[in-house]
PDB file of N, CA and C in Angstrom:
ATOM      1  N   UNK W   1      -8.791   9.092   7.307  1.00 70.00           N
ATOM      2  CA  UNK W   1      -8.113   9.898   8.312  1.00 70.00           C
ATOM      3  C   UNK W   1      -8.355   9.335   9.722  1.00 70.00           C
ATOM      4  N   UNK W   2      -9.832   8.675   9.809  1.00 85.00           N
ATOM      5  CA  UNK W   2      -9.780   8.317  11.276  1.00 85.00           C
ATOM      6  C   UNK W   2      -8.962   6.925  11.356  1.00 85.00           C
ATOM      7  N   UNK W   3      -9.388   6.139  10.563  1.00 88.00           N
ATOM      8  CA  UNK W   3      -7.924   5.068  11.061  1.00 88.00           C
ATOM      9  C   UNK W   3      -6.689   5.363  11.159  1.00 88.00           C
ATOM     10  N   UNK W   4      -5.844   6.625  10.410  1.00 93.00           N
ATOM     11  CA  UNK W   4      -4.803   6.627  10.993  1.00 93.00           C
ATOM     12  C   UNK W   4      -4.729   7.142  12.218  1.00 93.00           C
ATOM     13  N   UNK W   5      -5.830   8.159  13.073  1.00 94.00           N
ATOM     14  CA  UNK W   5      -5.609   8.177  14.328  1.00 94.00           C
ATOM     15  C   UNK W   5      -6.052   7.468  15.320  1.00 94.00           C
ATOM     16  N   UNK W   6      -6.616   6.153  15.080  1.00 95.00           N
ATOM     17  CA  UNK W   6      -6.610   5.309  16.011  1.00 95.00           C
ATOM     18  C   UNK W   6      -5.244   4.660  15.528  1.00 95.00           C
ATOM     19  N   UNK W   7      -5.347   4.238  14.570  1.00 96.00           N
ATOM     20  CA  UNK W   7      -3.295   3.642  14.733  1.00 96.00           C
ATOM     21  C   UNK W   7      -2.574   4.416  15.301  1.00 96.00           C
ATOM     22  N   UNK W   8      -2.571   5.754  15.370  1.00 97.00           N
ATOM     23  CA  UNK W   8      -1.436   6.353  16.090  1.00 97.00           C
ATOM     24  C   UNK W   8      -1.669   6.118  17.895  1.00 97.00           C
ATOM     25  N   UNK W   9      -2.929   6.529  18.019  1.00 97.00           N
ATOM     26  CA  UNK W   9      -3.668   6.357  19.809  1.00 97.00           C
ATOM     27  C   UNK W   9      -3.511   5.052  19.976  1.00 97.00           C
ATOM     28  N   UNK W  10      -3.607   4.445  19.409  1.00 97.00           N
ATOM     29  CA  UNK W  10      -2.988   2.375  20.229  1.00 97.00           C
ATOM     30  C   UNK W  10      -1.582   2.485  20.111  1.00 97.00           C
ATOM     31  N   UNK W  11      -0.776   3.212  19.172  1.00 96.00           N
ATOM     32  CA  UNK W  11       0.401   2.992  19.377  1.00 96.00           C
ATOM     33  C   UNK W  11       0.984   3.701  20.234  1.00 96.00           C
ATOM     34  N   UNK W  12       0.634   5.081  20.720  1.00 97.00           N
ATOM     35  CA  UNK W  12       0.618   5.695  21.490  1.00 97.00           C
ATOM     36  C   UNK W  12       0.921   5.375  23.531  1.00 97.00           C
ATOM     37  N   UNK W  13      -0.817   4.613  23.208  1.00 98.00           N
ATOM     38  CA  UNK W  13      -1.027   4.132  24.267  1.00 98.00           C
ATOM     39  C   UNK W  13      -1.491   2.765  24.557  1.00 98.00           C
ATOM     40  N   UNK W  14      -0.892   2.087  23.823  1.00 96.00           N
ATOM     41  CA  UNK W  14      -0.851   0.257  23.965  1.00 96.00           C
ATOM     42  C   UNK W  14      -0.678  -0.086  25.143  1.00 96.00           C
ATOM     43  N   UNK W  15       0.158  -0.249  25.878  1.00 95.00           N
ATOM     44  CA  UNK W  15      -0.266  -0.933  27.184  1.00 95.00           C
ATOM     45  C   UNK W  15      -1.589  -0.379  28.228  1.00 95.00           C
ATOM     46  N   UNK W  16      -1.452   0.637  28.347  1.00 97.00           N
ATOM     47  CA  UNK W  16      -2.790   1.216  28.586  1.00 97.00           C
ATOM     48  C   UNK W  16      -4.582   0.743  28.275  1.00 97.00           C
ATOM     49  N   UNK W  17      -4.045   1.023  26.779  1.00 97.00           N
ATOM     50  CA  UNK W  17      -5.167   0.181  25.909  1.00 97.00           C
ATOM     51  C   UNK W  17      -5.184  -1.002  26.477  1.00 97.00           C
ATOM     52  N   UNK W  18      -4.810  -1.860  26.731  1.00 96.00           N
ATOM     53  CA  UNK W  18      -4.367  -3.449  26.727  1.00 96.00           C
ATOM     54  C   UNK W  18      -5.067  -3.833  28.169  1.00 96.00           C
ATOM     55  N   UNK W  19      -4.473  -2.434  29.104  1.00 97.00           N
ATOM     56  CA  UNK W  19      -4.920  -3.301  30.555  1.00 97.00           C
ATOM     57  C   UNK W  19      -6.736  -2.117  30.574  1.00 97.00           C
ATOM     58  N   UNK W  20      -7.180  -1.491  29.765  1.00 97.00           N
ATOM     59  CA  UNK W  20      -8.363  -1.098  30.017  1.00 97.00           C
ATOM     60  C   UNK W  20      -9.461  -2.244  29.341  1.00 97.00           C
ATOM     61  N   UNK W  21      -8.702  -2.437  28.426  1.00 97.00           N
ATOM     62  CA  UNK W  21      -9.322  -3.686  27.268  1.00 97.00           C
ATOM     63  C   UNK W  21     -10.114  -4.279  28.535  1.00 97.00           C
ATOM     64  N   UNK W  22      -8.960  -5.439  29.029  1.00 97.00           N
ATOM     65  CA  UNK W  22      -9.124  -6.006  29.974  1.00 97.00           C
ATOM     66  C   UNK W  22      -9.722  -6.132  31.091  1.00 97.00           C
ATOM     67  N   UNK W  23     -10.277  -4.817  31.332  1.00 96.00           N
ATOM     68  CA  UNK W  23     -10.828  -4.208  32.522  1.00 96.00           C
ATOM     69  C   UNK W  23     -12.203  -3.891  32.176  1.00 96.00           C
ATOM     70  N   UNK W  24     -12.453  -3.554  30.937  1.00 96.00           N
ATOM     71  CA  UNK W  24     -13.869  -2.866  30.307  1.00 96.00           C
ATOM     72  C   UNK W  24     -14.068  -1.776  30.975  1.00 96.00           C
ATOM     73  N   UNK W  25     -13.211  -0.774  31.010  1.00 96.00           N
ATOM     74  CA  UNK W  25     -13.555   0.716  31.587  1.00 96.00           C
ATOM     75  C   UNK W  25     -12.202   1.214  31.054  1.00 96.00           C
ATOM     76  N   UNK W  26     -12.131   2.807  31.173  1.00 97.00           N
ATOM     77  CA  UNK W  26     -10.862   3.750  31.616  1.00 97.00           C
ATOM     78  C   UNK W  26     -11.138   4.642  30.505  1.00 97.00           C
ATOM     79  N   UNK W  27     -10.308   5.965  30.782  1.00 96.00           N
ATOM     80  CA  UNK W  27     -10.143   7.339  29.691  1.00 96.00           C
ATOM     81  C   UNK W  27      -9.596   6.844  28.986  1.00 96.00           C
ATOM     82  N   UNK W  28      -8.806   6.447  28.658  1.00 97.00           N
ATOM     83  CA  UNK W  28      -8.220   6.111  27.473  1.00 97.00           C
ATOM     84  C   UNK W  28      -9.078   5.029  26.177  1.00 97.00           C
ATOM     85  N   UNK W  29      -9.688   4.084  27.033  1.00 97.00           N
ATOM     86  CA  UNK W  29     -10.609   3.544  26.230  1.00 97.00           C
ATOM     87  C   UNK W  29     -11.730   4.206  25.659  1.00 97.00           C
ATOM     88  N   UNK W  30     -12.225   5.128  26.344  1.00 96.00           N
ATOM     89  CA  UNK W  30     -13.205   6.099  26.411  1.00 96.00           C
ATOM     90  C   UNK W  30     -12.716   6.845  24.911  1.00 96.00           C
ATOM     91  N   UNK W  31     -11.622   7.162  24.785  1.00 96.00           N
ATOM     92  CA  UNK W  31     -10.781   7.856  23.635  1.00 96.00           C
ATOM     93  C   UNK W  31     -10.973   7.074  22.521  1.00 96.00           C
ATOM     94  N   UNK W  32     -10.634   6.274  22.973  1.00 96.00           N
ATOM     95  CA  UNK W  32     -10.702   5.413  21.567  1.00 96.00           C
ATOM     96  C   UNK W  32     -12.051   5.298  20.662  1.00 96.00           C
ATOM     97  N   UNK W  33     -12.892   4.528  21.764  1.00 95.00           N
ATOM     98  CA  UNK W  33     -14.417   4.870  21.512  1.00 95.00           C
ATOM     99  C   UNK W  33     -14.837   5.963  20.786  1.00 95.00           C
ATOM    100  N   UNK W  34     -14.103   7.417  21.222  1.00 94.00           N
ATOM    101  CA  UNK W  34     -14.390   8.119  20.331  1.00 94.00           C
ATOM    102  C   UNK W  34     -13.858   8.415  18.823  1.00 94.00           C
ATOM    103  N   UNK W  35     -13.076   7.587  19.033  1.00 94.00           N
ATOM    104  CA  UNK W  35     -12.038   7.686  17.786  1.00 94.00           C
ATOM    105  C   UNK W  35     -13.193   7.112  16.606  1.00 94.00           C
ATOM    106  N   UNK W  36     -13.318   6.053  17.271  1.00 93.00           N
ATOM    107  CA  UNK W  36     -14.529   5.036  16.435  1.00 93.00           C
ATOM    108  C   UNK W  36     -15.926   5.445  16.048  1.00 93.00           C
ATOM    109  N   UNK W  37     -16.005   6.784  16.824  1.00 91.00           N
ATOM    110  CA  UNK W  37     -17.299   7.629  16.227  1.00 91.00           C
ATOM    111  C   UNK W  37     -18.276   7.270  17.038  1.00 91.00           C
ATOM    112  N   UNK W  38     -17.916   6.415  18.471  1.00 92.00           N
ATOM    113  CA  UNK W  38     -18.892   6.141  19.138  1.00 92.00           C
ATOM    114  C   UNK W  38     -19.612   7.404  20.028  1.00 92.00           C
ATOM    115  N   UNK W  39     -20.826   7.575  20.047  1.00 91.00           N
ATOM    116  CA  UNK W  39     -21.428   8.482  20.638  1.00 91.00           C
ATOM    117  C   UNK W  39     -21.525   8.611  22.474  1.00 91.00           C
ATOM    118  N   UNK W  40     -21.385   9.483  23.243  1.00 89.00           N
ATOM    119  CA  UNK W  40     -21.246   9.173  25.016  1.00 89.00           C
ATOM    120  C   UNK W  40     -22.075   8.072  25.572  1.00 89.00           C
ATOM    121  N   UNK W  41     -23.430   7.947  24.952  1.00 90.00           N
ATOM    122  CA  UNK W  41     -24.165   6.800  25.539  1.00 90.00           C
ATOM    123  C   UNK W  41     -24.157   5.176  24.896  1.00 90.00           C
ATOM    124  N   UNK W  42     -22.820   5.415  23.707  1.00 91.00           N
ATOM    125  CA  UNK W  42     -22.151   4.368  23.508  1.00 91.00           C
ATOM    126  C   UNK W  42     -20.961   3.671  23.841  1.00 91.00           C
ATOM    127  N   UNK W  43     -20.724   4.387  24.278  1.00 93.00           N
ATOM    128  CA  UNK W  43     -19.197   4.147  25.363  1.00 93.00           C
ATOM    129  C   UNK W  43     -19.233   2.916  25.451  1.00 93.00           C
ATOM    130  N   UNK W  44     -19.908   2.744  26.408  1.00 93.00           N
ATOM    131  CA  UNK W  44     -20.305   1.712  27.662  1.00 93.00           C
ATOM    132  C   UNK W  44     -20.313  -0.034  27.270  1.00 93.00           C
ATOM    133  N   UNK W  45     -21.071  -0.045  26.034  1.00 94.00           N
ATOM    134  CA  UNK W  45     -21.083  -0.768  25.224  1.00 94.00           C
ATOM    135  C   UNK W  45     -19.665  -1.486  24.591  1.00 94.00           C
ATOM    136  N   UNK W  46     -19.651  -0.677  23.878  1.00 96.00           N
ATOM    137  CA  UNK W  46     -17.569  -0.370  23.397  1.00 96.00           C
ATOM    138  C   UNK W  46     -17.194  -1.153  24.451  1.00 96.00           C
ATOM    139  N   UNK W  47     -16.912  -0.386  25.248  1.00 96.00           N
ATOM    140  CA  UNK W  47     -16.143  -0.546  26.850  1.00 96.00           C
ATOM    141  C   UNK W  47     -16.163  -2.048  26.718  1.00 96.00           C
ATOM    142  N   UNK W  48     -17.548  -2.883  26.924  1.00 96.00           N
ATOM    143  CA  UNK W  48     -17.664  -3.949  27.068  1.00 96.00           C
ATOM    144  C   UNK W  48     -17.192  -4.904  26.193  1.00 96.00           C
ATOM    145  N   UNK W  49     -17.477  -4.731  24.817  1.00 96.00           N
ATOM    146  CA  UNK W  49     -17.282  -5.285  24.000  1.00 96.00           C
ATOM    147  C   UNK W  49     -16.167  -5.974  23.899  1.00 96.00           C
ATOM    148  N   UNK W  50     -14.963  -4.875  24.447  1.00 97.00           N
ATOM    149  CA  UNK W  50     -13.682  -4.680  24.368  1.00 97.00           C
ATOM    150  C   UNK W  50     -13.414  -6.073  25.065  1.00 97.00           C
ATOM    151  N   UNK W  51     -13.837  -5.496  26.100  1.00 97.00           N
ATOM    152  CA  UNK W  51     -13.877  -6.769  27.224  1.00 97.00           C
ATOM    153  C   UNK W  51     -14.224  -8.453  27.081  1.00 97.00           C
ATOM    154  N   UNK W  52     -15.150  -8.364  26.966  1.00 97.00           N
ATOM    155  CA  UNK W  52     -15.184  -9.811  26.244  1.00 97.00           C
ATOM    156  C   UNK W  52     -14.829 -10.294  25.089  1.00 97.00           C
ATOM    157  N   UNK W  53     -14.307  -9.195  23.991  1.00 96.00           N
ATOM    158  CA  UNK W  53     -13.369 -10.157  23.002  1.00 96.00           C
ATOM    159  C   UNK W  53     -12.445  -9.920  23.258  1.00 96.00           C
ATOM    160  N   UNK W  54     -11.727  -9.602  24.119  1.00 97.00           N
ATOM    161  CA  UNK W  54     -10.262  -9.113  24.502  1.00 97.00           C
ATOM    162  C   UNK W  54      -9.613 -10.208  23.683  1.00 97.00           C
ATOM    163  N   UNK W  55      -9.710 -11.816  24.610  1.00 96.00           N
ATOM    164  CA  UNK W  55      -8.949 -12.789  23.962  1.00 96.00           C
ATOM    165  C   UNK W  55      -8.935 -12.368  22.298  1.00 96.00           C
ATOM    166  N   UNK W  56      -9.650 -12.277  21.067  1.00 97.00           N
ATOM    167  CA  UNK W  56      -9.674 -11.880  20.400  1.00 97.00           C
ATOM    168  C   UNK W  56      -9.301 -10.868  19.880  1.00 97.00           C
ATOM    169  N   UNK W  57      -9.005  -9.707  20.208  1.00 97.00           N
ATOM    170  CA  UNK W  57      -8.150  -8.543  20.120  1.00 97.00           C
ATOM    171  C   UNK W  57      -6.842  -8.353  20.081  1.00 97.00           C
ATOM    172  N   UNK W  58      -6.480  -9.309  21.751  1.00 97.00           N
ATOM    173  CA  UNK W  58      -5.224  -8.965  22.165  1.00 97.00           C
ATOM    174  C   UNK W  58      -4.886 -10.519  22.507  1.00 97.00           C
ATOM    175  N   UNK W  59      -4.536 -11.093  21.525  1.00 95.00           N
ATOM    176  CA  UNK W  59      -4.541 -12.895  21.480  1.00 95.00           C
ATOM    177  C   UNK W  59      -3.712 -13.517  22.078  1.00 95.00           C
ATOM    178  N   UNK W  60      -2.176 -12.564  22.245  1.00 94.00           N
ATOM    179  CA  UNK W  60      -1.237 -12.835  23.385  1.00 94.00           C
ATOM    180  C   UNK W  60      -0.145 -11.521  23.492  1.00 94.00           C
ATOM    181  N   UNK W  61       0.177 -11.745  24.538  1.00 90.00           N
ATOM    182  CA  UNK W  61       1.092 -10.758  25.000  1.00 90.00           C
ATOM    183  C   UNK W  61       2.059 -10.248  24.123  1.00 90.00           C
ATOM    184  N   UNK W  62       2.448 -10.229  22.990  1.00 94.00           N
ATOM    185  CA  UNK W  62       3.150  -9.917  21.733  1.00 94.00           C
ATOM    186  C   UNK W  62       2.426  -9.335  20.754  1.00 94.00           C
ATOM    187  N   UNK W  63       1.192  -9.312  20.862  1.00 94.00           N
ATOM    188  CA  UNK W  63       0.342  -8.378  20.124  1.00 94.00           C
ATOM    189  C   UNK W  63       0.419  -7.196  19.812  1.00 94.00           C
ATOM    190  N   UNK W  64       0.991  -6.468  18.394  1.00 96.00           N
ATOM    191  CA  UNK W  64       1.588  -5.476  18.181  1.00 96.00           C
ATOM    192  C   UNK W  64       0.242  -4.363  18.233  1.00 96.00           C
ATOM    193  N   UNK W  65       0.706  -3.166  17.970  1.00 96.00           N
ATOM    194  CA  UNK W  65      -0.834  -2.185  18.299  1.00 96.00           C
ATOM    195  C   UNK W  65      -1.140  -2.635  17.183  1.00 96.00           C
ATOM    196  N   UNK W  66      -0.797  -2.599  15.539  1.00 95.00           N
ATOM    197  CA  UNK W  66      -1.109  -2.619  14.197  1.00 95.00           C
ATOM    198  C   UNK W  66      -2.256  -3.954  14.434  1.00 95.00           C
ATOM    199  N   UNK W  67      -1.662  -5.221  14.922  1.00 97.00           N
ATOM    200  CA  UNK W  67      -2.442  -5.994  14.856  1.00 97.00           C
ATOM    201  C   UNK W  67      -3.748  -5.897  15.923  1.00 97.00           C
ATOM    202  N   UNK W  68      -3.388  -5.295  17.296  1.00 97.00           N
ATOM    203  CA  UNK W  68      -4.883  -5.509  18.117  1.00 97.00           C
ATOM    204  C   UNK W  68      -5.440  -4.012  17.408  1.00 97.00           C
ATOM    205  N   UNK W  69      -5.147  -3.313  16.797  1.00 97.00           N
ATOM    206  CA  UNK W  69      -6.498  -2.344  16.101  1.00 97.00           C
ATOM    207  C   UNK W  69      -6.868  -3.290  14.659  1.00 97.00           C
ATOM    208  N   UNK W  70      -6.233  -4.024  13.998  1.00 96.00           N
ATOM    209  CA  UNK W  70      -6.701  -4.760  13.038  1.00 96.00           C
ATOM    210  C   UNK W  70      -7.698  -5.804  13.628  1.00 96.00           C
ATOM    211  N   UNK W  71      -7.620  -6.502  14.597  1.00 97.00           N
ATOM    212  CA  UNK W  71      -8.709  -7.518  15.287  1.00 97.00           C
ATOM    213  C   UNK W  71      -9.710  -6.595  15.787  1.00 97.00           C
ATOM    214  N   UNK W  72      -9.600  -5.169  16.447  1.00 96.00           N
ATOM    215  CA  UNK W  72     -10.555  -4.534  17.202  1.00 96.00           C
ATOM    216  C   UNK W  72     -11.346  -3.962  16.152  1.00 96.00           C
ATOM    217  N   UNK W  73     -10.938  -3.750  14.468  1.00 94.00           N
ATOM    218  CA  UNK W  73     -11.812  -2.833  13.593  1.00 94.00           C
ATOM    219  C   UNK W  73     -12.774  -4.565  13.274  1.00 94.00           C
ATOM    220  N   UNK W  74     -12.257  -5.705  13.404  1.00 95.00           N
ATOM    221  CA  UNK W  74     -12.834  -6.810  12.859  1.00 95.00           C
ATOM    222  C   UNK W  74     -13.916  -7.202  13.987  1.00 95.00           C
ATOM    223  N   UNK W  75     -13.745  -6.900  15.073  1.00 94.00           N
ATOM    224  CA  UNK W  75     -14.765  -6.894  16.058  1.00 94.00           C
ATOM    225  C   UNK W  75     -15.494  -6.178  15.537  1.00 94.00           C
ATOM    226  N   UNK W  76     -15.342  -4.548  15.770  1.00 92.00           N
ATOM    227  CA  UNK W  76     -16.389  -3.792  15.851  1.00 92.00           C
ATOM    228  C   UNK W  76     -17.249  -3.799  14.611  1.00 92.00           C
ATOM    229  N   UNK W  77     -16.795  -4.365  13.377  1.00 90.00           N
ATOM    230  CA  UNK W  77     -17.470  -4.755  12.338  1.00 90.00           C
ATOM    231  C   UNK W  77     -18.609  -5.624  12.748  1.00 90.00           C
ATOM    232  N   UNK W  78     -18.220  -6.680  13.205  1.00 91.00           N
ATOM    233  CA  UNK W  78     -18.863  -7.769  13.196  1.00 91.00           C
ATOM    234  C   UNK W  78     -19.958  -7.535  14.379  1.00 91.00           C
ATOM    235  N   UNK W  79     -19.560  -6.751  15.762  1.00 86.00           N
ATOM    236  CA  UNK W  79     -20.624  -6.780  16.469  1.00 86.00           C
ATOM    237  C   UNK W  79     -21.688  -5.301  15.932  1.00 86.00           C
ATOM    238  N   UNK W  80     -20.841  -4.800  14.836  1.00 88.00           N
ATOM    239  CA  UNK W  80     -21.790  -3.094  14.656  1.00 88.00           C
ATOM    240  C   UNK W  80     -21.952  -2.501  15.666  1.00 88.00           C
ATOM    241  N   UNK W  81     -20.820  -2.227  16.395  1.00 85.00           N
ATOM    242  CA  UNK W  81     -20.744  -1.455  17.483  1.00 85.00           C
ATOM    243  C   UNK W  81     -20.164   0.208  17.198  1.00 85.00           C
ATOM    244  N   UNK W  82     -20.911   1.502  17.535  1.00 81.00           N
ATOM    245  CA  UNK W  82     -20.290   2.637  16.787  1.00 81.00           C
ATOM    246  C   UNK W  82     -20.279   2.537  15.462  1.00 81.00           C
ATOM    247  N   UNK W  83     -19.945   3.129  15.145  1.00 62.00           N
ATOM    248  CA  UNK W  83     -19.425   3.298  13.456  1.00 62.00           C
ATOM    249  C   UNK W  83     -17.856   2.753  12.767  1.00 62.00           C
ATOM    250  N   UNK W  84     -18.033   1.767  11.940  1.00 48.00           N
ATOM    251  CA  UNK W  84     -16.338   0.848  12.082  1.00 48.00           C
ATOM    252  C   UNK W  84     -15.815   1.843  11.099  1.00 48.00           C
ATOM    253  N   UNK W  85     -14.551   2.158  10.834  1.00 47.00           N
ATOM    254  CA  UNK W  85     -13.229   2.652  10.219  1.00 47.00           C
ATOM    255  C   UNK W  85     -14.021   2.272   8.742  1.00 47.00           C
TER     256      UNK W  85
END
């Protein structure tokens, strides 16, 4: 159930997502984070994470939501950040 509501919240709010990615901050990222089961004093982390694999996430500007939440559950796997999908 929770992956389909992060697929729906990136599809939702993909560009959003995209330029917070980028930024390593914002509510909306913050959302997501929680989507992922991350706890408030994990945010921050997330936040970052986001940030420096962005290239990895969001690999180019055609990056559909399906695919940057498929690279972002393969991140958060790999760094064990929150709790992955």
């Amino acid at each position: 159930m929770r992956e389909k509501a992060v697929q729906y919240f990136a599809e939702a709010n993909h560009s959003e997502l995209n330029r917070e990615m980028a930024q390593g901050q914002g509510e909306k990222l913050n959302t997501l984070a929680g989507l992922y089961g991350c706890h408030s004093n994990e945010m921050g982390a997330f936040a970052k994470m986001t940030q420096t694999s962005y290239g990895k996430i969001v690999p180019s500007s055609q990056t559909s939501s399906s695919e940057m939440v498929s690279n972002l559950n393969k991140e958060v796997s790999a760094q064990q950040i929150c709790q992955s999908i």
